[in-house]
Structure formats: C-alpha cells, structure tokens
XYZ file of C-alpha atoms in Angstrom:
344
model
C -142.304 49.872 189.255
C -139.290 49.017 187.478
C -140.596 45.405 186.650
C -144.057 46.437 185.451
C -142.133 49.333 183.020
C -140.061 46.518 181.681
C -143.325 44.456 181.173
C -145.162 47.272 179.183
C -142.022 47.771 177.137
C -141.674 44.100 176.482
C -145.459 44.295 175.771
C -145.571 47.647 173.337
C -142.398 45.926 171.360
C -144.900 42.631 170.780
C -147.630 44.986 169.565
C -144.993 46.752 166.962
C -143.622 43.338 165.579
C -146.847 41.881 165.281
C -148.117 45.252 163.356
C -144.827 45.813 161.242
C -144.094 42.437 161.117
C -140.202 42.746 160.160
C -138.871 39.689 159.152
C -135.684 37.933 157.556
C -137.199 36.952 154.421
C -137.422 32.933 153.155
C -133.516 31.965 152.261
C -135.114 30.458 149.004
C -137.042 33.769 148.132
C -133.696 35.822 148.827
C -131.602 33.059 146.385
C -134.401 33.291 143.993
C -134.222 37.259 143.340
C -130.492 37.437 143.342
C -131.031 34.553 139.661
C -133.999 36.833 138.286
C -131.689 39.597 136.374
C -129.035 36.812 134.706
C -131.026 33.372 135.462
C -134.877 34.203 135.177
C -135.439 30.590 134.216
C -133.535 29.052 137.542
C -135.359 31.715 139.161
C -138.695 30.744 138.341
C -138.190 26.939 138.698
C -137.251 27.901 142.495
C -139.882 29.908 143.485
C -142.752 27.137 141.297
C -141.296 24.491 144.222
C -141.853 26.727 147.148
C -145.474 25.049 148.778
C -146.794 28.414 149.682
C -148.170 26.163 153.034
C -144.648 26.839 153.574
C -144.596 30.601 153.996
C -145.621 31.184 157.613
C -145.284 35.259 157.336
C -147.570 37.691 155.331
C -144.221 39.256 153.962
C -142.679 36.364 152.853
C -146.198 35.402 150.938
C -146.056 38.835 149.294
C -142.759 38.561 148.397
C -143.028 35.624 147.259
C -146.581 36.521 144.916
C -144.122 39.537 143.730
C -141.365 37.167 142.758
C -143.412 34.711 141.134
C -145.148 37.247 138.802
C -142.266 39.241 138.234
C -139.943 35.241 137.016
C -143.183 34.727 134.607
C -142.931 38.104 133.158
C -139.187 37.673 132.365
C -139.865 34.419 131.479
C -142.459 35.628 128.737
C -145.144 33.787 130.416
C -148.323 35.941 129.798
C -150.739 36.257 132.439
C -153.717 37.015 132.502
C -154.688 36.861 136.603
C -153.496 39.670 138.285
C -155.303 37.719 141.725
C -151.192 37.093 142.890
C -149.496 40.669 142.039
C -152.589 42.109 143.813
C -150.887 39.891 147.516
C -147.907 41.715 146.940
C -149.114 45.198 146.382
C -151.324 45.557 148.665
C -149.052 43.859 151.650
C -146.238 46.939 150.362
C -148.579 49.245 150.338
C -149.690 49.157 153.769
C -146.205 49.077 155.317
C -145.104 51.553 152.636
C -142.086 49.941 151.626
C -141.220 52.031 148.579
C -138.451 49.936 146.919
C -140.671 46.771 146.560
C -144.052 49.231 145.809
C -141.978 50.415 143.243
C -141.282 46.764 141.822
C -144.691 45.446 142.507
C -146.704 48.118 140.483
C -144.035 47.164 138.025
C -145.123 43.651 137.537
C -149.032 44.744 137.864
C -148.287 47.273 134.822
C -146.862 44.500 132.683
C -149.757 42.280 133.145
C -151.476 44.921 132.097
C -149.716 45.338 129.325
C -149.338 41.895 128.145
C -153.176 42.357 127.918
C -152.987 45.664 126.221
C -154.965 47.486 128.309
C -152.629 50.500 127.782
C -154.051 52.838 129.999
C -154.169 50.694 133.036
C -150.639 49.280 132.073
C -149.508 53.566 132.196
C -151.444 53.774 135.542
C -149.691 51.021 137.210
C -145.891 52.401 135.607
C -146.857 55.616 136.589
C -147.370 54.628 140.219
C -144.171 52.496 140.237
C -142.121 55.363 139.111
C -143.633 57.959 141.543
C -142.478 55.421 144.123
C -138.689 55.515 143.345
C -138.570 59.312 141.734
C -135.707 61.182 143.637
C -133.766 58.197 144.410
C -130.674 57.228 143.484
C -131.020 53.466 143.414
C -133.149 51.320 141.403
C -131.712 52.985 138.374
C -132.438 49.624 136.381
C -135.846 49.207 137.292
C -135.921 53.368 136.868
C -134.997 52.564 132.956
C -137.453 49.670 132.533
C -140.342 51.627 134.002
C -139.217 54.882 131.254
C -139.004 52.190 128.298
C -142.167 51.091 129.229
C -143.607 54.370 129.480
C -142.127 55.733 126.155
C -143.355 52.961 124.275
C -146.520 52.661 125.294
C -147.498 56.368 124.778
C -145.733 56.104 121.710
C -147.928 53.201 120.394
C -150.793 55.343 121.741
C -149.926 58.217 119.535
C -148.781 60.458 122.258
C -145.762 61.686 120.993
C -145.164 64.819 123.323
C -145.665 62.509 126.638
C -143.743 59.559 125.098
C -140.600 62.290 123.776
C -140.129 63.656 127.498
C -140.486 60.148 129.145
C -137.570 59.327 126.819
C -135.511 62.144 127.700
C -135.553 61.488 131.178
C -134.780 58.235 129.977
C -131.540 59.167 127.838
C -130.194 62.097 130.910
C -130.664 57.948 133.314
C -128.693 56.033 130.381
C -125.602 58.800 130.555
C -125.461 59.159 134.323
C -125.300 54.979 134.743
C -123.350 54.648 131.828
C -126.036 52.471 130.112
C -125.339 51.803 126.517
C -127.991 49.553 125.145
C -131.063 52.118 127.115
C -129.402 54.962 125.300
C -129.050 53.586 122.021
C -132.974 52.078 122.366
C -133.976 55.905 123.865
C -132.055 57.874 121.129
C -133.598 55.482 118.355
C -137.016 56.128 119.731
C -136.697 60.083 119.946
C -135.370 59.956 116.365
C -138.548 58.070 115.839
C -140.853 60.150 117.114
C -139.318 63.283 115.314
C -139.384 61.579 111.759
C -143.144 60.893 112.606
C -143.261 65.368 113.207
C -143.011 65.718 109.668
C -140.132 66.511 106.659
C -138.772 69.649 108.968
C -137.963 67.151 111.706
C -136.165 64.744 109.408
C -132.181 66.228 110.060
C -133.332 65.707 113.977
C -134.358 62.788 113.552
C -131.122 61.630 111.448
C -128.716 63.212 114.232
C -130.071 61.003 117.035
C -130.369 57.712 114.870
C -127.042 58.369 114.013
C -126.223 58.867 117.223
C -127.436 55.916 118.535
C -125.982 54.085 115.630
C -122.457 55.532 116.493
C -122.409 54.512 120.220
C -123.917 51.008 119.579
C -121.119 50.279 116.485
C -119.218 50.304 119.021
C -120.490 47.519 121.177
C -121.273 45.138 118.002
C -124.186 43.988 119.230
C -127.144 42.985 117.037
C -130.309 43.367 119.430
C -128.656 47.106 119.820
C -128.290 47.703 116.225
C -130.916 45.831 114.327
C -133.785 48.179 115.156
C -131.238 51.514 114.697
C -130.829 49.955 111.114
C -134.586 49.668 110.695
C -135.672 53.254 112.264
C -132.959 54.665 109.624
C -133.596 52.684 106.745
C -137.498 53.943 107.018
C -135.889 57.392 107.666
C -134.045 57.187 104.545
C -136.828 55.836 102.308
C -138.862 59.291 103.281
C -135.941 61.922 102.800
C -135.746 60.619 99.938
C -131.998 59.245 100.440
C -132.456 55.375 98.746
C -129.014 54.199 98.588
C -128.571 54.603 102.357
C -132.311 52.782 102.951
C -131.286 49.819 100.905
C -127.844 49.952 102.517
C -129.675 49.854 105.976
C -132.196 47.977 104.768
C -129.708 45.235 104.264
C -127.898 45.519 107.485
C -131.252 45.218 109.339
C -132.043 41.593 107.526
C -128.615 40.417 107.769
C -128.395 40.689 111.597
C -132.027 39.228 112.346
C -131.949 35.649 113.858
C -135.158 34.527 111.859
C -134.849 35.547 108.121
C -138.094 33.222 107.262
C -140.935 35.225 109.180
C -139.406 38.844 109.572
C -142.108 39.905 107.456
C -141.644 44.206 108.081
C -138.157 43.525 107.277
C -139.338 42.439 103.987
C -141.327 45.130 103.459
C -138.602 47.377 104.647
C -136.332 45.546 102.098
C -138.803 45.573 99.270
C -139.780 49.104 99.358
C -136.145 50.287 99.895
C -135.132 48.054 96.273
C -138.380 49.641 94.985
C -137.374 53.495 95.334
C -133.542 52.245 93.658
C -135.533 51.112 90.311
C -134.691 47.442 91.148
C -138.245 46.357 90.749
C -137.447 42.499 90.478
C -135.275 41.861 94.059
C -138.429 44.341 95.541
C -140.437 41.598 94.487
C -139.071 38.800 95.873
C -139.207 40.163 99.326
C -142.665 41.650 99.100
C -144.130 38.100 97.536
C -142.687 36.876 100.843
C -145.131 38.649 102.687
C -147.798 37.197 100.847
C -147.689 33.650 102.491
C -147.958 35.701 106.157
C -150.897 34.364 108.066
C -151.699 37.015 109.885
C -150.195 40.634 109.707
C -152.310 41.783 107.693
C -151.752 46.106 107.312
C -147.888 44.554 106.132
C -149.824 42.090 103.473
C -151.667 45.546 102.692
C -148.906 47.465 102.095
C -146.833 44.618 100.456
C -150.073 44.910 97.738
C -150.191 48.192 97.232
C -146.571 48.073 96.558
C -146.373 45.388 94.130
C -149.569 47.027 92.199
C -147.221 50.195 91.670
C -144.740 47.852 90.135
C -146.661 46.350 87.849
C -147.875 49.434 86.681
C -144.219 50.319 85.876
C -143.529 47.335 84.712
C -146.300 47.001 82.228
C -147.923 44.197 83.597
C -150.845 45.233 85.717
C -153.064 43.629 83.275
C -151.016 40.432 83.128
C -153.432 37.154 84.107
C -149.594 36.062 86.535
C -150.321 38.979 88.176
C -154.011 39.015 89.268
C -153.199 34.846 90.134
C -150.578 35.843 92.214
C -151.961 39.718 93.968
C -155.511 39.672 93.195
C -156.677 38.121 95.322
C -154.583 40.052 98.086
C -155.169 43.690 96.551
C -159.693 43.022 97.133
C -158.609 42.284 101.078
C -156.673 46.009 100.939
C -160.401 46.774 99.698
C -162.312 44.948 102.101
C -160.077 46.848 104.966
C -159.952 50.191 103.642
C -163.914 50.206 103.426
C -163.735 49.115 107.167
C -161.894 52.328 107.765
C -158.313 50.850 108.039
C -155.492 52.864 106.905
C -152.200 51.721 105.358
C -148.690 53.184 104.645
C -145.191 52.124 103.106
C -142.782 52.708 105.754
C-alpha cells in the first residue's frame, strides 16, 4: 500500500510538471534581461545568437519571443509582425503569470503603436496595466505603460482619459521618487489644460513651471527641452512674448540637431514674430521651407511669413511670391482637402 501511494504521488507530481512546466529559465535569456534597461543593444545581440533549436522548453521559447520583441522595441527597431509577441502572450496567459503578462501585452501594445493603430496599441496597454494594478512592483514598467497611455489618448484628442492616466502617473513619479516621469507627466497635464482654453492658461503655467523647477534642478536636456517648448507655446497664447522668445531660445539651444528641428523653428519664428522682430522670424521660418515632408509646419511657416509681408509692405514684392508662392497655393491645396492649420 505504502509503495503504490508513493507511486501515484511520484506519478500526480509528473502530471503537474509536465502541465505547469516550471523551469529555471535559459542562463543566456536570464543575462540577456538583466542588459535590456542600461545595455538594450548587448541585449539584443545576445538573444539574435540564441538558435531557437536550442530552447528545449515552451517557457524558455516564450521568454525568449518576449525578450526578443521587447530588445527591438528599445532598440527602435519597428516591427511590423506581431507572429513572435503573440508565443509569449499566449504561453503567460495560460499559466497566468501576471508579471510577464504584464510585460508581454507591453511589447504587443508598442507594436501596435509603432504601426499607429492607436486603439489596438490602448487595448494591449490597457490589458498590461490591469495585470500589475495593485502591486507594488513593476513600478517602471507601471510608468511606461501610463506614458504610453497619456500620450496616446492625448494624440487621440481625449483629453479627460489622457489627464487622469497622467495623474495616476504623477501620484507613481512622487511615491518612487521619479524625476524625469514627473517632469514629462506635469508638462503633459499643463499641456492638456492650455489646450482647455484662456481660463485654463494660469493651470497650465503652474504645472509647466513646476515641472520646469524640479527638472532645473537635474540639468538635464531631454528633461527640459520639451518643458521649454510646452511653455514657450504657452507664452505665445497668453500673450506673454518676451518669456516665449526667452523659452523659445532655451528650447533650440539644448536640441542635439539644430539643422532639421523644424517645430522648433516655427516655435522660434513665431515667438520673434509676436516681439516685432520680423527679420530673425524669418530666417527661422524660411528654414522650414526646404523641409521635405512636414507639411501642416511648412503650412503654418506660410501663413506666417504672408502676415509679415503684409506688415512689412512687401506682399506684392516679385522676392516674395519666388520665395512663398509657391508654398502659400499648397496651404490652398490642403485647406480645400479639409486640413486645418495653427501657429503654436
């Protein structure tokens, strides 16, 4: 009796590990997710070598599809196959391991994102976040999924949705003592309330200032570059335009490329513009003229420089027409095709 109990245990534990399949995970994969925060590049070259012949387990494969996609997306690698992320989520969702749900959805909403299909891109964040809600780890990926969120129904024009996401976001930032999330989250609130309307603009000062007083404090130009912008554009609509050219300024001399930064230039021309100094607004708005693409910033550029030739007296000036003419007709051609344009 005693033998054949100690068979049927022996046999039941079997059935679990074959059904739960618990494993160590692949030494490589392990030494390739510890790089993928400071070293995404190392990271990715590690898990490109790994012969996936060579993963004998159905975790280790997911992990590895969820490592993979997750080194290309911090990598900038755009991908447009979400075959590989789909191996990972559904392996974590049948053995409901929340953490690595949580990450996996991550990675699927990205692709999604780097595709802009938006609303997929929310689904997939939205999932990811309901699996880590209540916990106290995986506060970083916790502030990437609420960046993600914001900005997305912020480009989407849903201001309410994106404003709360953020705030949930800025309470995160405090608690882990996360300077660069809460200067991003206050600048984006402070967005969202100068897009509410004149009433809104003291709000929407306070929290630019805000973020611009806790990230002075850190130096650092990826924190305070787009502060600079959001309050430069703030400024231009108050109207305040000493402090939008002074931010203005600040905003083109901490960019790393001053040759393509081609908002900046409308930033800087329309903030010389509203201080009377029609020439230097000039310079920077002809800039955007030899722009490729970006188009609605060519627009506006146009519509700019035809208000200061008007002031100037020289809207009927042949330099003029050689130089904007032919620019001002494609403001035409896109208005008639129902596209609408604004100075920042």
């Amino acid at each position: 009796m005693k033998k054949q109990t100690i068979a049927l245990i022996a046999i039941l534990t079997a059935l679990l590990t074959a059904c739960t399949e618990t494993t160590g995970y692949n030494t490589t994969l392990v030494q390739a997710d510890s790089l993928m925060n400071l070293h995404p590049d190392s990271a990715l070259n590690m898990l490109e070598s790994i012969s996936t012949d060579s993963l004998k387990t159905k975790a280790d494969r997911a992990y590895h599809a969820l490592l993979l996609t997750q080194a290309r997306d911090k990598n900038y690698i755009v991908q447009t196959d979400d075959s590989l992320i789909q191996v990972a989520v559904r392996y974590y969702d049948t053995h409901e391991n929340a953490p690595l749900q949580a990450r996996a959805y991550y990675c699927w909403g990205s692709l999604y994102r780097d595709r802009n299909d938006y609303s997929q891109a929310i689904d997939k964040y939205t999932i990811a976040l309901s699996h880590i809600n209540g916990r106290s780890e995986n506060a970083e990926l916790k502030a990437s999924l609420y960046s993600n969120l914001g900005y997305l129904y912020y480009t989407q024009g849903l201001s309410t949705e994106a404003d709360s996401i953020y705030q949930r976001a800025e309470l995160l930032a405090k608690s882990q003592k996360d300077t660069a999330s809460l200067c991003y989250t206050l600048s984006q609130r402070g967005m969202i309330s100068l897009e509410q309307g004149k009433t809104y603009y003291p709000k929407a000062e306070q929290q630019m200032q805000q973020a611009l007083s806790i990230g002075k404090a850190f130096s650092d130009s990826t924190i305070l570059v787009p502060i600079y912008h959001s309050l430069s554009m703030l400024y231009s609509l108050m109207p305040k335009p000493g402090q939008a050219l002074l931010y203005a300024r600040l905003n083109y001399s901490g960019l790393k490329d001053t040759q393509h930064c081609y908002r900046t230039f409308l930033l800087l021309g329309n903030a010389y513009f509203i201080n009377g100094q029609y020439d230097s607004a000039g310079i920077f708005l002809q800039k955007i003229l030899k722009a490729e693409r970006y188009y609605d910033t060519k627009a506006d550029a146009c519509m700019r420089l035809s208000e200061i030739a008007q002031k100037k007296g020289i809207w009927k000036h042949p330099f003029f027409w050689k130089e904007s003419g032919q620019c001002i007709r494609t403001v035409h051609k896109l208005i008639s095709k129902g596209m609408t344009f604004s100075i920042p």
